[in-house]
Coordinates of C-alpha atoms and ligand atoms in Angstrom, one line a residue:
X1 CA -14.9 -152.4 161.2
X2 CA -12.5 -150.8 158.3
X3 CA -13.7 -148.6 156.0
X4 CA -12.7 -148.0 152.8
X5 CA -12.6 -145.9 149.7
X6 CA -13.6 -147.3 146.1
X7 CA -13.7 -145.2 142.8
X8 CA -17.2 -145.5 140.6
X9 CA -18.0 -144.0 137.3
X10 CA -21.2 -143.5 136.1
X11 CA -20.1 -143.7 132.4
X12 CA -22.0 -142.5 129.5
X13 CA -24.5 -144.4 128.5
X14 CA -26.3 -144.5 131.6
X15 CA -25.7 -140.8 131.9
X16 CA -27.9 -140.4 128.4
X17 CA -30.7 -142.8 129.5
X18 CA -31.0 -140.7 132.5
X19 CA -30.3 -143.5 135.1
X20 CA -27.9 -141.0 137.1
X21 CA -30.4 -140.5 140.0
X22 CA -31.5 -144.5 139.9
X23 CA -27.9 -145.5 140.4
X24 CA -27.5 -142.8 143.2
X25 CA -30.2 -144.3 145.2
X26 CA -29.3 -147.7 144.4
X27 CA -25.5 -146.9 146.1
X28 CA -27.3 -145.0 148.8
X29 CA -29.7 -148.1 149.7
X30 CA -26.7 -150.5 149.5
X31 CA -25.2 -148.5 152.4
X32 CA -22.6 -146.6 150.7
X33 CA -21.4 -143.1 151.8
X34 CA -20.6 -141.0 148.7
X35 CA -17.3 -139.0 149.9
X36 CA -17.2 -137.2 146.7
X37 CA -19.2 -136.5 143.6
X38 CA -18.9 -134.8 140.3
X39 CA -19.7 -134.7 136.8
X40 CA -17.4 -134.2 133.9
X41 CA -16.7 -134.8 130.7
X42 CA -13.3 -136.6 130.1
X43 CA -10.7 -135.7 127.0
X44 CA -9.2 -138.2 125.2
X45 CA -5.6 -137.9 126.7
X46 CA -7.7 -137.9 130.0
X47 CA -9.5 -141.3 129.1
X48 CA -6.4 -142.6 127.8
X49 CA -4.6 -141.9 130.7
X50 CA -7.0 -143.5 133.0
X51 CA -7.4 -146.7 130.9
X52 CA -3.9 -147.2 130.4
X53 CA -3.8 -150.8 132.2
X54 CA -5.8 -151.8 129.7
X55 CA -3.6 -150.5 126.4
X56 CA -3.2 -153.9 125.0
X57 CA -6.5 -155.6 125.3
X58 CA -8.6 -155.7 122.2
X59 CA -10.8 -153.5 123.3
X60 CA -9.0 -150.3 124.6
X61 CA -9.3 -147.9 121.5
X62 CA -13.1 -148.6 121.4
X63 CA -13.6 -147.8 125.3
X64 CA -11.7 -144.9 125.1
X65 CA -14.0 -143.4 122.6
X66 CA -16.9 -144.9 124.5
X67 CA -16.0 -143.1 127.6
X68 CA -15.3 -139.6 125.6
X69 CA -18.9 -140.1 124.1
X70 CA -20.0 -137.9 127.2
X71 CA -20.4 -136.9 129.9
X72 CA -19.7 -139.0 133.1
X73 CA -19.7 -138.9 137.1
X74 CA -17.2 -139.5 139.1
X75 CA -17.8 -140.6 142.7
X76 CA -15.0 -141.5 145.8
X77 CA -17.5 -144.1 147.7
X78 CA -16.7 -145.6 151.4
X79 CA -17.8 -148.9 152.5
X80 CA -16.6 -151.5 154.3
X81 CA -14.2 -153.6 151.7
X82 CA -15.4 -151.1 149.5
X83 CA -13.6 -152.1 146.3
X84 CA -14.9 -155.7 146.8
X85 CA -18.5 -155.3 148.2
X86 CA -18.7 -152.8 145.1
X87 CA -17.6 -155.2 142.4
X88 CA -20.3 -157.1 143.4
X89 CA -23.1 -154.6 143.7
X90 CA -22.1 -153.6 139.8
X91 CA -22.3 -157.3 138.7
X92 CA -20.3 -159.0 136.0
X93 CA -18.4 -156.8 133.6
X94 CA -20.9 -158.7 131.0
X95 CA -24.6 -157.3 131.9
X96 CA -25.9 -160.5 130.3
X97 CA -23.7 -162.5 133.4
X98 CA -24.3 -159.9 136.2
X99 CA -26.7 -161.0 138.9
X100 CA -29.8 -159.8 139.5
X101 CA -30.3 -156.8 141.7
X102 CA -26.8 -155.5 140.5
X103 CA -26.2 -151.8 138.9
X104 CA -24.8 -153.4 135.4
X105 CA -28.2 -155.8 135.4
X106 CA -30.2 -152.7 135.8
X107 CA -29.2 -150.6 133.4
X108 CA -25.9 -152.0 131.7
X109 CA -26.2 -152.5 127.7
X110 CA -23.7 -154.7 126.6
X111 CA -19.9 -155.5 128.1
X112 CA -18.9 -152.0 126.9
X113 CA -21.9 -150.1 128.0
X114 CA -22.1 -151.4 131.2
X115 CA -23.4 -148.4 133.4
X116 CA -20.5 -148.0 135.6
X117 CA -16.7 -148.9 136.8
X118 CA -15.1 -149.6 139.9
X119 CA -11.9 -150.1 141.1
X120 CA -10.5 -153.5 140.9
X121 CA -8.0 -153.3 143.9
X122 CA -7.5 -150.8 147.1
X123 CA -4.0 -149.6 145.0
X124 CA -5.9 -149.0 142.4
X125 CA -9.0 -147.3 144.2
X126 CA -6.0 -144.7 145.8
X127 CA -5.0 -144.0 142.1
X128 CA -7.8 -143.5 140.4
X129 CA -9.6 -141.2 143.5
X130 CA -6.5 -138.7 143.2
X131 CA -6.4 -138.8 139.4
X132 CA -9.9 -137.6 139.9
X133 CA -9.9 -136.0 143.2
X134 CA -7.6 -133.4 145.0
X135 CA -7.7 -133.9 149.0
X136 CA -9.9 -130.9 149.3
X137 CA -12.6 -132.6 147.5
X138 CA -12.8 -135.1 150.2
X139 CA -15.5 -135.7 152.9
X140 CA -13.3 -137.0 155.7
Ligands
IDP1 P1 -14.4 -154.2 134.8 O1 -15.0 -152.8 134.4 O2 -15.5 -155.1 135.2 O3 -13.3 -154.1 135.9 P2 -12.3 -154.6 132.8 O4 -11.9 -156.0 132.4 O5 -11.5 -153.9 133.8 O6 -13.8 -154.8 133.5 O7 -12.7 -153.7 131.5 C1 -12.8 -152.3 131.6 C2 -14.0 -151.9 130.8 O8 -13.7 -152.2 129.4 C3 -15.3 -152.7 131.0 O9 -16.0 -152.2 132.1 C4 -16.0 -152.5 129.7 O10 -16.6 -151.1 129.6 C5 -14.9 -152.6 128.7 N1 -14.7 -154.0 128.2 C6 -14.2 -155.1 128.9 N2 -14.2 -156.2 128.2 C7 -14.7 -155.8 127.0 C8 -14.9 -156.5 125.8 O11 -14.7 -157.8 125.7 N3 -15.4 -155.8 124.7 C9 -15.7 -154.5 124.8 N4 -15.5 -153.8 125.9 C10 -15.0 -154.4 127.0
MG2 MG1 -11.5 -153.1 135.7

């Protein structure tokens, strides 16, 4: 068995429809131990930063201000083959595609408002847990 870490956001629009304590029990019942868990709200420079992978694609000005719109939670999550078995309990980045009995189903809007983010590889999950999280933050 290897256990692994996986970044999640709960980003703001499921933060203003209240769905926060929904999606924690949905991670919970899907066997996931949350490592690390805090809310924030993230400056532009801070959003920018984050997103940066993304700076070309059409839709990177718009997310940014989507994801300073307010606030959000972070969340370091272990599983095993986190970052995969994640991807698939969020669902398609389009709510619309996302299976059923997936987080972005549930309470996703639209393919920006989509409830929450994950990491998309294990390099990335290490990157995006310390641009969030010092080692003291850390269950271990
Ligand atoms: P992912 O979150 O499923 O990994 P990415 O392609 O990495 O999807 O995109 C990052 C985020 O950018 C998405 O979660 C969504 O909020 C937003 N996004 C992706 N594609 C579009 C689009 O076509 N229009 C508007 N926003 C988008
Ligand atoms: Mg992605």
């Amino acid at each position: 068995m290897s256990l692994k870490k996986t970044l999640s956001i709960i980003k703001p629009d499921a933060i203003k429809s209240k769905y926060h304590g929904k999606i924690v029990d949905f991670l919970e019942n899907k066997g996931f131990k949350i490592l690390a868990h805090k809310k924030l709200k993230l400056s532009k420079p801070q959003a920018e930063a984050f997103y940066e992978i993304h700076k070309e694609r059409p839709f990177y000005n718009d997310l940014v201000d989507f994801m300073i719109s307010g606030e959000v939670v972070v969340q370091v999550l272990e599983a095993e083959n986190a970052v995969l078995y994640y991807r698939e309990v969020m669902g398609d980045t389009n709510p619309e595609k996302a299976g059923n009995d997936t987080l972005r189903k549930l309470y996703g809007r639209n393919i920006q408002c989509n409830a929450v983010h994950g990491s998309d590889s294990d390099d990335n999950a290490s990157k995006e847990i310390s641009f969030f999280f010092n080692k003291l933050e850390l269950i271990n």
